[in-house]
Amino acid sequence: MSLSILFEDNHLLVVNKPAGLPTQGALPDVPSLHTIGCDYLRRKYQKPGNVYLGIVMRLDACTSGVVVLARTSKAAARLSSQFRERETRKVYWAVVEGAPEAEQGEYVDWVAKDERQQRMTVVRCDGPAAQMARLQYRVLQRLSGGRTLLAVTLDTGRKHQIRLQMASHDMPILGDSKYGSHASFTPPGIALHAARLAFRHPVKQDELQFQAPLPSTWDALGIPESL
């Protein structure tokens, strides 16, 4: 599988990850963005042996969009700090079933992992292992079939956060059967895309901003090209 590269220098590799590809494989023989990225660098620069490529952020396998990888340990440490301290800016596009009451707003929920069902769930704030999850949304376009295109930004980075919170507010993401969607979407993805990412270059310190084009699987959703 070839990479869709948005930016590359001696410190960074920024790519548009396709849906269906995990950021990092659970097993060594599982194809992932990390292994494909390492193979790309090894071939391009004719490097023998192992190639360093640091994971500083992750997207769910079913989610597409912009991901930054670090080509040095120094870059990885500095980027990880930016993500940990919420100094980066990420915007996701999501097509949901239904529509919010307001054109823009904020959702705050408490979430925890349900080990038995292997999924995240909304819980009481005083529940065991409860973590606060907060996001903001803005309506970009009301689509046909009662669907809505939202821009979503995260204040916290909980596992499956956007998928869970949208579903818990009666707006499951299109195609996300794990969190209650009954509508079909072209597999292996769901209608969730990491559209924009901004952060400081880990060495030069200048502000970098990237936008990942939507996958072709979104073409049938009727999203205006002007957005």
PDB file of C-alpha atoms in Angstrom:
ATOM      1  CA  MET A   1       0.000   0.000   0.000  1.00  0.00           C
ATOM      2  CA  SER A   2       1.367   3.441  -0.954  1.00  0.00           C
ATOM      3  CA  LEU A   3       1.248   6.414   1.406  1.00  0.00           C
ATOM      4  CA  SER A   4      -0.597   9.660   0.726  1.00  0.00           C
ATOM      5  CA  ILE A   5       2.082  12.058   1.983  1.00  0.00           C
ATOM      6  CA  LEU A   6       1.128  15.596   2.959  1.00  0.00           C
ATOM      7  CA  PHE A   7       4.552  16.704   4.226  1.00  0.00           C
ATOM      8  CA  GLU A   8       8.006  15.255   4.811  1.00  0.00           C
ATOM      9  CA  ASP A   9      11.315  16.546   6.141  1.00  0.00           C
ATOM     10  CA  ASN A  10      14.181  15.188   8.258  1.00  0.00           C
ATOM     11  CA  HIS A  11      12.030  15.323  11.410  1.00  0.00           C
ATOM     12  CA  LEU A  12       8.443  14.619  10.349  1.00  0.00           C
ATOM     13  CA  LEU A  13       6.262  12.492   8.118  1.00  0.00           C
ATOM     14  CA  VAL A  14       2.668  13.722   7.761  1.00  0.00           C
ATOM     15  CA  VAL A  15       0.225  11.460   5.927  1.00  0.00           C
ATOM     16  CA  ASN A  16      -3.457  11.134   5.063  1.00  0.00           C
ATOM     17  CA  LYS A  17      -4.301   7.751   6.608  1.00  0.00           C
ATOM     18  CA  PRO A  18      -6.900   5.660   4.773  1.00  0.00           C
ATOM     19  CA  ALA A  19      -9.792   4.053   6.629  1.00  0.00           C
ATOM     20  CA  GLY A  20      -9.230   0.413   7.495  1.00  0.00           C
ATOM     21  CA  LEU A  21      -5.554   0.818   8.360  1.00  0.00           C
ATOM     22  CA  PRO A  22      -4.564   0.846  12.060  1.00  0.00           C
ATOM     23  CA  THR A  23      -2.033   3.451  13.127  1.00  0.00           C
ATOM     24  CA  GLN A  24       0.021   0.768  14.832  1.00  0.00           C
ATOM     25  CA  GLY A  25      -0.514  -2.975  14.617  1.00  0.00           C
ATOM     26  CA  ALA A  26      -1.177  -5.096  17.690  1.00  0.00           C
ATOM     27  CA  LEU A  27       0.974  -7.861  16.190  1.00  0.00           C
ATOM     28  CA  PRO A  28       4.247  -7.546  14.258  1.00  0.00           C
ATOM     29  CA  ASP A  29       2.784  -9.098  11.096  1.00  0.00           C
ATOM     30  CA  VAL A  30      -0.314  -6.854  11.032  1.00  0.00           C
ATOM     31  CA  PRO A  31      -0.014  -4.117   8.346  1.00  0.00           C
ATOM     32  CA  SER A  32      -0.254  -0.663   9.885  1.00  0.00           C
ATOM     33  CA  LEU A  33       0.539   2.940   9.107  1.00  0.00           C
ATOM     34  CA  HIS A  34       3.692   2.531  11.174  1.00  0.00           C
ATOM     35  CA  THR A  35       5.016  -0.513   9.302  1.00  0.00           C
ATOM     36  CA  ILE A  36       4.122   0.928   5.888  1.00  0.00           C
ATOM     37  CA  GLY A  37       5.781   4.228   6.847  1.00  0.00           C
ATOM     38  CA  CYS A  38       8.943   2.436   7.942  1.00  0.00           C
ATOM     39  CA  ASP A  39       9.041   0.474   4.682  1.00  0.00           C
ATOM     40  CA  TYR A  40       8.586   3.705   2.698  1.00  0.00           C
ATOM     41  CA  LEU A  41      11.499   5.420   4.460  1.00  0.00           C
ATOM     42  CA  ARG A  42      13.710   2.340   4.220  1.00  0.00           C
ATOM     43  CA  ARG A  43      13.175   2.081   0.463  1.00  0.00           C
ATOM     44  CA  LYS A  44      13.352   5.796  -0.305  1.00  0.00           C
ATOM     45  CA  TYR A  45      16.557   6.429   1.608  1.00  0.00           C
ATOM     46  CA  GLN A  46      18.019   2.928   1.101  1.00  0.00           C
ATOM     47  CA  LYS A  47      18.448   2.383   4.816  1.00  0.00           C
ATOM     48  CA  PRO A  48      19.555  -1.067   5.951  1.00  0.00           C
ATOM     49  CA  GLY A  49      17.961  -2.602   9.036  1.00  0.00           C
ATOM     50  CA  ASN A  50      15.327  -0.940  11.200  1.00  0.00           C
ATOM     51  CA  VAL A  51      14.007   2.578  10.578  1.00  0.00           C
ATOM     52  CA  TYR A  52      12.858   4.822  13.421  1.00  0.00           C
ATOM     53  CA  LEU A  53       9.336   6.215  13.118  1.00  0.00           C
ATOM     54  CA  GLY A  54       7.711   7.435  16.316  1.00  0.00           C
ATOM     55  CA  ILE A  55       3.958   7.249  17.000  1.00  0.00           C
ATOM     56  CA  VAL A  56       2.849  10.518  18.648  1.00  0.00           C
ATOM     57  CA  MET A  57      -0.895  10.361  17.845  1.00  0.00           C
ATOM     58  CA  ARG A  58      -3.371   7.690  16.788  1.00  0.00           C
ATOM     59  CA  LEU A  59      -6.522   7.416  14.750  1.00  0.00           C
ATOM     60  CA  ASP A  60      -8.918   4.484  15.015  1.00  0.00           C
ATOM     61  CA  ALA A  61      -8.489   2.020  12.158  1.00  0.00           C
ATOM     62  CA  CYS A  62     -11.949   2.929  10.795  1.00  0.00           C
ATOM     63  CA  THR A  63     -11.139   6.675  10.839  1.00  0.00           C
ATOM     64  CA  SER A  64      -9.328   8.403   7.985  1.00  0.00           C
ATOM     65  CA  GLY A  65      -7.337  11.601   7.962  1.00  0.00           C
ATOM     66  CA  VAL A  66      -4.179  13.479   8.845  1.00  0.00           C
ATOM     67  CA  VAL A  67      -1.580  11.818  11.087  1.00  0.00           C
ATOM     68  CA  VAL A  68       1.897  13.075  12.008  1.00  0.00           C
ATOM     69  CA  LEU A  69       4.749  10.639  12.658  1.00  0.00           C
ATOM     70  CA  ALA A  70       8.169  11.524  14.067  1.00  0.00           C
ATOM     71  CA  ARG A  71      11.358  10.572  12.228  1.00  0.00           C
ATOM     72  CA  THR A  72      13.648  11.145  15.238  1.00  0.00           C
ATOM     73  CA  SER A  73      13.333  10.443  18.961  1.00  0.00           C
ATOM     74  CA  LYS A  74      13.820  14.150  19.725  1.00  0.00           C
ATOM     75  CA  ALA A  75      10.937  15.083  17.417  1.00  0.00           C
ATOM     76  CA  ALA A  76       8.787  12.332  18.977  1.00  0.00           C
ATOM     77  CA  ALA A  77       9.378  13.608  22.510  1.00  0.00           C
ATOM     78  CA  ARG A  78       8.593  17.221  21.592  1.00  0.00           C
ATOM     79  CA  LEU A  79       5.494  16.345  19.562  1.00  0.00           C
ATOM     80  CA  SER A  80       4.229  14.004  22.288  1.00  0.00           C
ATOM     81  CA  SER A  81       4.528  16.871  24.751  1.00  0.00           C
ATOM     82  CA  GLN A  82       2.457  19.137  22.481  1.00  0.00           C
ATOM     83  CA  PHE A  83      -0.303  16.532  22.219  1.00  0.00           C
ATOM     84  CA  ARG A  84      -0.191  15.794  25.949  1.00  0.00           C
ATOM     85  CA  GLU A  85      -0.414  19.495  26.871  1.00  0.00           C
ATOM     86  CA  ARG A  86      -3.231  20.123  24.346  1.00  0.00           C
ATOM     87  CA  GLU A  87      -1.089  22.557  22.354  1.00  0.00           C
ATOM     88  CA  THR A  88      -2.106  21.055  19.012  1.00  0.00           C
ATOM     89  CA  ARG A  89      -5.323  21.828  17.112  1.00  0.00           C
ATOM     90  CA  LYS A  90      -7.340  19.017  15.517  1.00  0.00           C
ATOM     91  CA  VAL A  91     -10.582  19.325  13.576  1.00  0.00           C
ATOM     92  CA  TYR A  92     -12.610  16.275  12.574  1.00  0.00           C
ATOM     93  CA  TRP A  93     -15.424  16.074  10.055  1.00  0.00           C
ATOM     94  CA  ALA A  94     -18.235  13.696  10.943  1.00  0.00           C
ATOM     95  CA  VAL A  95     -21.452  12.801   9.151  1.00  0.00           C
ATOM     96  CA  VAL A  96     -24.013  11.834  11.776  1.00  0.00           C
ATOM     97  CA  GLU A  97     -27.506  10.401  11.638  1.00  0.00           C
ATOM     98  CA  GLY A  98     -29.872  13.092  12.872  1.00  0.00           C
ATOM     99  CA  ALA A  99     -28.992  16.661  13.819  1.00  0.00           C
ATOM    100  CA  PRO A 100     -28.173  18.673  16.934  1.00  0.00           C
ATOM    101  CA  GLU A 101     -30.711  21.201  18.210  1.00  0.00           C
ATOM    102  CA  ALA A 102     -28.223  24.088  18.039  1.00  0.00           C
ATOM    103  CA  GLU A 103     -25.947  25.083  15.163  1.00  0.00           C
ATOM    104  CA  GLN A 104     -22.976  24.828  17.498  1.00  0.00           C
ATOM    105  CA  GLY A 105     -22.410  23.641  21.022  1.00  0.00           C
ATOM    106  CA  GLU A 106     -20.429  21.614  23.517  1.00  0.00           C
ATOM    107  CA  TYR A 107     -20.878  18.132  24.956  1.00  0.00           C
ATOM    108  CA  VAL A 108     -19.401  17.131  28.310  1.00  0.00           C
ATOM    109  CA  ASP A 109     -19.756  13.514  29.406  1.00  0.00           C
ATOM    110  CA  TRP A 110     -18.014  11.063  31.697  1.00  0.00           C
ATOM    111  CA  VAL A 111     -16.737   7.942  29.983  1.00  0.00           C
ATOM    112  CA  ALA A 112     -15.091   4.631  30.851  1.00  0.00           C
ATOM    113  CA  LYS A 113     -14.187   1.419  29.091  1.00  0.00           C
ATOM    114  CA  ASP A 114     -16.624  -1.480  29.241  1.00  0.00           C
ATOM    115  CA  GLU A 115     -14.192  -4.390  29.295  1.00  0.00           C
ATOM    116  CA  ARG A 116     -16.900  -7.005  28.753  1.00  0.00           C
ATOM    117  CA  GLN A 117     -18.195  -5.411  25.553  1.00  0.00           C
ATOM    118  CA  GLN A 118     -14.781  -4.024  24.527  1.00  0.00           C
ATOM    119  CA  ARG A 119     -16.119  -0.538  23.906  1.00  0.00           C
ATOM    120  CA  MET A 120     -16.336   2.824  25.619  1.00  0.00           C
ATOM    121  CA  THR A 121     -19.488   3.871  27.449  1.00  0.00           C
ATOM    122  CA  VAL A 122     -20.949   6.944  29.164  1.00  0.00           C
ATOM    123  CA  VAL A 123     -20.968   6.589  32.962  1.00  0.00           C
ATOM    124  CA  ARG A 124     -21.717   8.570  36.114  1.00  0.00           C
ATOM    125  CA  CYS A 125     -19.080  11.139  37.018  1.00  0.00           C
ATOM    126  CA  ASP A 126     -18.351   9.274  40.251  1.00  0.00           C
ATOM    127  CA  GLY A 127     -18.193   5.867  38.570  1.00  0.00           C
ATOM    128  CA  PRO A 128     -15.108   3.639  38.639  1.00  0.00           C
ATOM    129  CA  ALA A 129     -12.412   4.812  36.210  1.00  0.00           C
ATOM    130  CA  ALA A 130     -14.671   7.636  34.943  1.00  0.00           C
ATOM    131  CA  GLN A 131     -12.916  10.239  32.802  1.00  0.00           C
ATOM    132  CA  MET A 132     -14.322  13.557  31.659  1.00  0.00           C
ATOM    133  CA  ALA A 133     -14.785  13.901  27.882  1.00  0.00           C
ATOM    134  CA  ARG A 134     -15.443  17.307  26.317  1.00  0.00           C
ATOM    135  CA  LEU A 135     -15.832  18.346  22.687  1.00  0.00           C
ATOM    136  CA  GLN A 136     -17.255  21.202  20.623  1.00  0.00           C
ATOM    137  CA  TYR A 137     -19.236  20.797  17.432  1.00  0.00           C
ATOM    138  CA  ARG A 138     -20.387  23.106  14.645  1.00  0.00           C
ATOM    139  CA  VAL A 139     -22.894  22.322  11.901  1.00  0.00           C
ATOM    140  CA  LEU A 140     -21.253  22.635   8.484  1.00  0.00           C
ATOM    141  CA  GLN A 141     -24.085  21.332   6.303  1.00  0.00           C
ATOM    142  CA  ARG A 142     -27.463  19.671   6.695  1.00  0.00           C
ATOM    143  CA  LEU A 143     -27.516  16.784   4.249  1.00  0.00           C
ATOM    144  CA  SER A 144     -30.291  14.742   2.695  1.00  0.00           C
ATOM    145  CA  GLY A 145     -31.792  11.800   4.554  1.00  0.00           C
ATOM    146  CA  GLY A 146     -31.757  13.559   7.910  1.00  0.00           C
ATOM    147  CA  ARG A 147     -27.966  13.515   8.146  1.00  0.00           C
ATOM    148  CA  THR A 148     -25.662  16.332   9.237  1.00  0.00           C
ATOM    149  CA  LEU A 149     -22.044  17.187   8.518  1.00  0.00           C
ATOM    150  CA  LEU A 150     -20.316  18.432  11.677  1.00  0.00           C
ATOM    151  CA  ALA A 151     -16.915  19.936  12.429  1.00  0.00           C
ATOM    152  CA  VAL A 152     -15.758  18.562  15.776  1.00  0.00           C
ATOM    153  CA  THR A 153     -12.868  19.683  17.975  1.00  0.00           C
ATOM    154  CA  LEU A 154     -11.677  17.806  21.046  1.00  0.00           C
ATOM    155  CA  ASP A 155     -10.681  19.282  24.396  1.00  0.00           C
ATOM    156  CA  THR A 156      -9.875  15.805  25.692  1.00  0.00           C
ATOM    157  CA  GLY A 157      -8.553  12.762  23.878  1.00  0.00           C
ATOM    158  CA  ARG A 158     -10.491   9.774  25.173  1.00  0.00           C
ATOM    159  CA  LYS A 159     -10.660   6.492  23.273  1.00  0.00           C
ATOM    160  CA  HIS A 160     -13.463   6.530  20.667  1.00  0.00           C
ATOM    161  CA  GLN A 161     -14.524   9.892  22.114  1.00  0.00           C
ATOM    162  CA  ILE A 162     -16.266  11.442  19.114  1.00  0.00           C
ATOM    163  CA  ARG A 163     -17.931   8.154  18.194  1.00  0.00           C
ATOM    164  CA  LEU A 164     -19.237   7.593  21.720  1.00  0.00           C
ATOM    165  CA  GLN A 165     -20.334  11.139  22.487  1.00  0.00           C
ATOM    166  CA  MET A 166     -22.175  11.622  19.215  1.00  0.00           C
ATOM    167  CA  ALA A 167     -23.970   8.305  19.717  1.00  0.00           C
ATOM    168  CA  SER A 168     -24.832   9.119  23.327  1.00  0.00           C
ATOM    169  CA  HIS A 169     -26.539  12.316  22.084  1.00  0.00           C
ATOM    170  CA  ASP A 170     -28.618  10.295  19.576  1.00  0.00           C
ATOM    171  CA  MET A 171     -26.420  11.105  16.579  1.00  0.00           C
ATOM    172  CA  PRO A 172     -24.321   8.032  15.755  1.00  0.00           C
ATOM    173  CA  ILE A 173     -21.686   8.485  13.097  1.00  0.00           C
ATOM    174  CA  LEU A 174     -22.773   7.077   9.759  1.00  0.00           C
ATOM    175  CA  GLY A 175     -21.623   3.474   9.381  1.00  0.00           C
ATOM    176  CA  ASP A 176     -20.430   3.114  12.976  1.00  0.00           C
ATOM    177  CA  SER A 177     -22.335  -0.029  13.947  1.00  0.00           C
ATOM    178  CA  LYS A 178     -20.239  -0.425  17.118  1.00  0.00           C
ATOM    179  CA  TYR A 179     -21.903   2.717  18.491  1.00  0.00           C
ATOM    180  CA  GLY A 180     -25.429   2.328  17.179  1.00  0.00           C
ATOM    181  CA  SER A 181     -25.484   3.311  13.508  1.00  0.00           C
ATOM    182  CA  HIS A 182     -27.857   1.214  11.418  1.00  0.00           C
ATOM    183  CA  ALA A 183     -26.993   2.973   8.146  1.00  0.00           C
ATOM    184  CA  SER A 184     -24.547   1.572   5.641  1.00  0.00           C
ATOM    185  CA  PHE A 185     -21.288   3.246   4.679  1.00  0.00           C
ATOM    186  CA  THR A 186     -18.570   2.000   2.377  1.00  0.00           C
ATOM    187  CA  PRO A 187     -16.401  -0.392   4.410  1.00  0.00           C
ATOM    188  CA  PRO A 188     -13.960  -0.522   6.058  1.00  0.00           C
ATOM    189  CA  GLY A 189     -14.476   3.011   7.267  1.00  0.00           C
ATOM    190  CA  ILE A 190     -17.036   5.185   9.009  1.00  0.00           C
ATOM    191  CA  ALA A 191     -17.948   8.794   8.216  1.00  0.00           C
ATOM    192  CA  LEU A 192     -15.320  10.266  10.543  1.00  0.00           C
ATOM    193  CA  HIS A 193     -12.294  12.050   9.086  1.00  0.00           C
ATOM    194  CA  ALA A 194      -9.428  13.912  10.770  1.00  0.00           C
ATOM    195  CA  ALA A 195      -9.595  16.877   8.415  1.00  0.00           C
ATOM    196  CA  ARG A 196      -7.128  19.369   9.887  1.00  0.00           C
ATOM    197  CA  LEU A 197      -4.126  19.306  12.195  1.00  0.00           C
ATOM    198  CA  ALA A 198      -1.943  22.171  13.422  1.00  0.00           C
ATOM    199  CA  PHE A 199       1.147  22.011  15.626  1.00  0.00           C
ATOM    200  CA  ARG A 200       4.596  23.575  16.083  1.00  0.00           C
ATOM    201  CA  HIS A 201       7.513  22.084  14.211  1.00  0.00           C
ATOM    202  CA  PRO A 202       9.481  20.186  16.868  1.00  0.00           C
ATOM    203  CA  VAL A 203      12.812  21.731  15.802  1.00  0.00           C
ATOM    204  CA  LYS A 204      12.139  24.906  13.828  1.00  0.00           C
ATOM    205  CA  GLN A 205       9.189  25.889  16.080  1.00  0.00           C
ATOM    206  CA  ASP A 206       7.196  27.432  13.220  1.00  0.00           C
ATOM    207  CA  GLU A 207       3.450  26.734  13.061  1.00  0.00           C
ATOM    208  CA  LEU A 208       2.460  23.975  10.645  1.00  0.00           C
ATOM    209  CA  GLN A 209      -1.087  23.372   9.408  1.00  0.00           C
ATOM    210  CA  PHE A 210      -2.300  20.467   7.296  1.00  0.00           C
ATOM    211  CA  GLN A 211      -5.595  19.536   5.680  1.00  0.00           C
ATOM    212  CA  ALA A 212      -6.345  15.992   4.520  1.00  0.00           C
ATOM    213  CA  PRO A 213      -8.677  15.602   1.506  1.00  0.00           C
ATOM    214  CA  LEU A 214     -11.784  13.512   2.081  1.00  0.00           C
ATOM    215  CA  PRO A 215     -11.678   9.875   0.956  1.00  0.00           C
ATOM    216  CA  SER A 216     -13.489   8.990  -2.258  1.00  0.00           C
ATOM    217  CA  THR A 217     -15.919   6.912  -0.167  1.00  0.00           C
ATOM    218  CA  TRP A 218     -17.479  10.222   0.947  1.00  0.00           C
ATOM    219  CA  ASP A 219     -18.356  11.255  -2.629  1.00  0.00           C
ATOM    220  CA  ALA A 220     -21.905   9.935  -2.450  1.00  0.00           C
ATOM    221  CA  LEU A 221     -22.778  11.877   0.711  1.00  0.00           C
ATOM    222  CA  GLY A 222     -23.570  15.109  -1.134  1.00  0.00           C
ATOM    223  CA  ILE A 223     -21.026  17.321   0.609  1.00  0.00           C
ATOM    224  CA  PRO A 224     -20.541  20.622  -1.284  1.00  0.00           C
ATOM    225  CA  GLU A 225     -17.056  21.077  -2.738  1.00  0.00           C
ATOM    226  CA  SER A 226     -17.011  24.661  -1.431  1.00  0.00           C
ATOM    227  CA  LEU A 227     -16.754  23.508   2.199  1.00  0.00           C
TER     228      LEU A 227
END
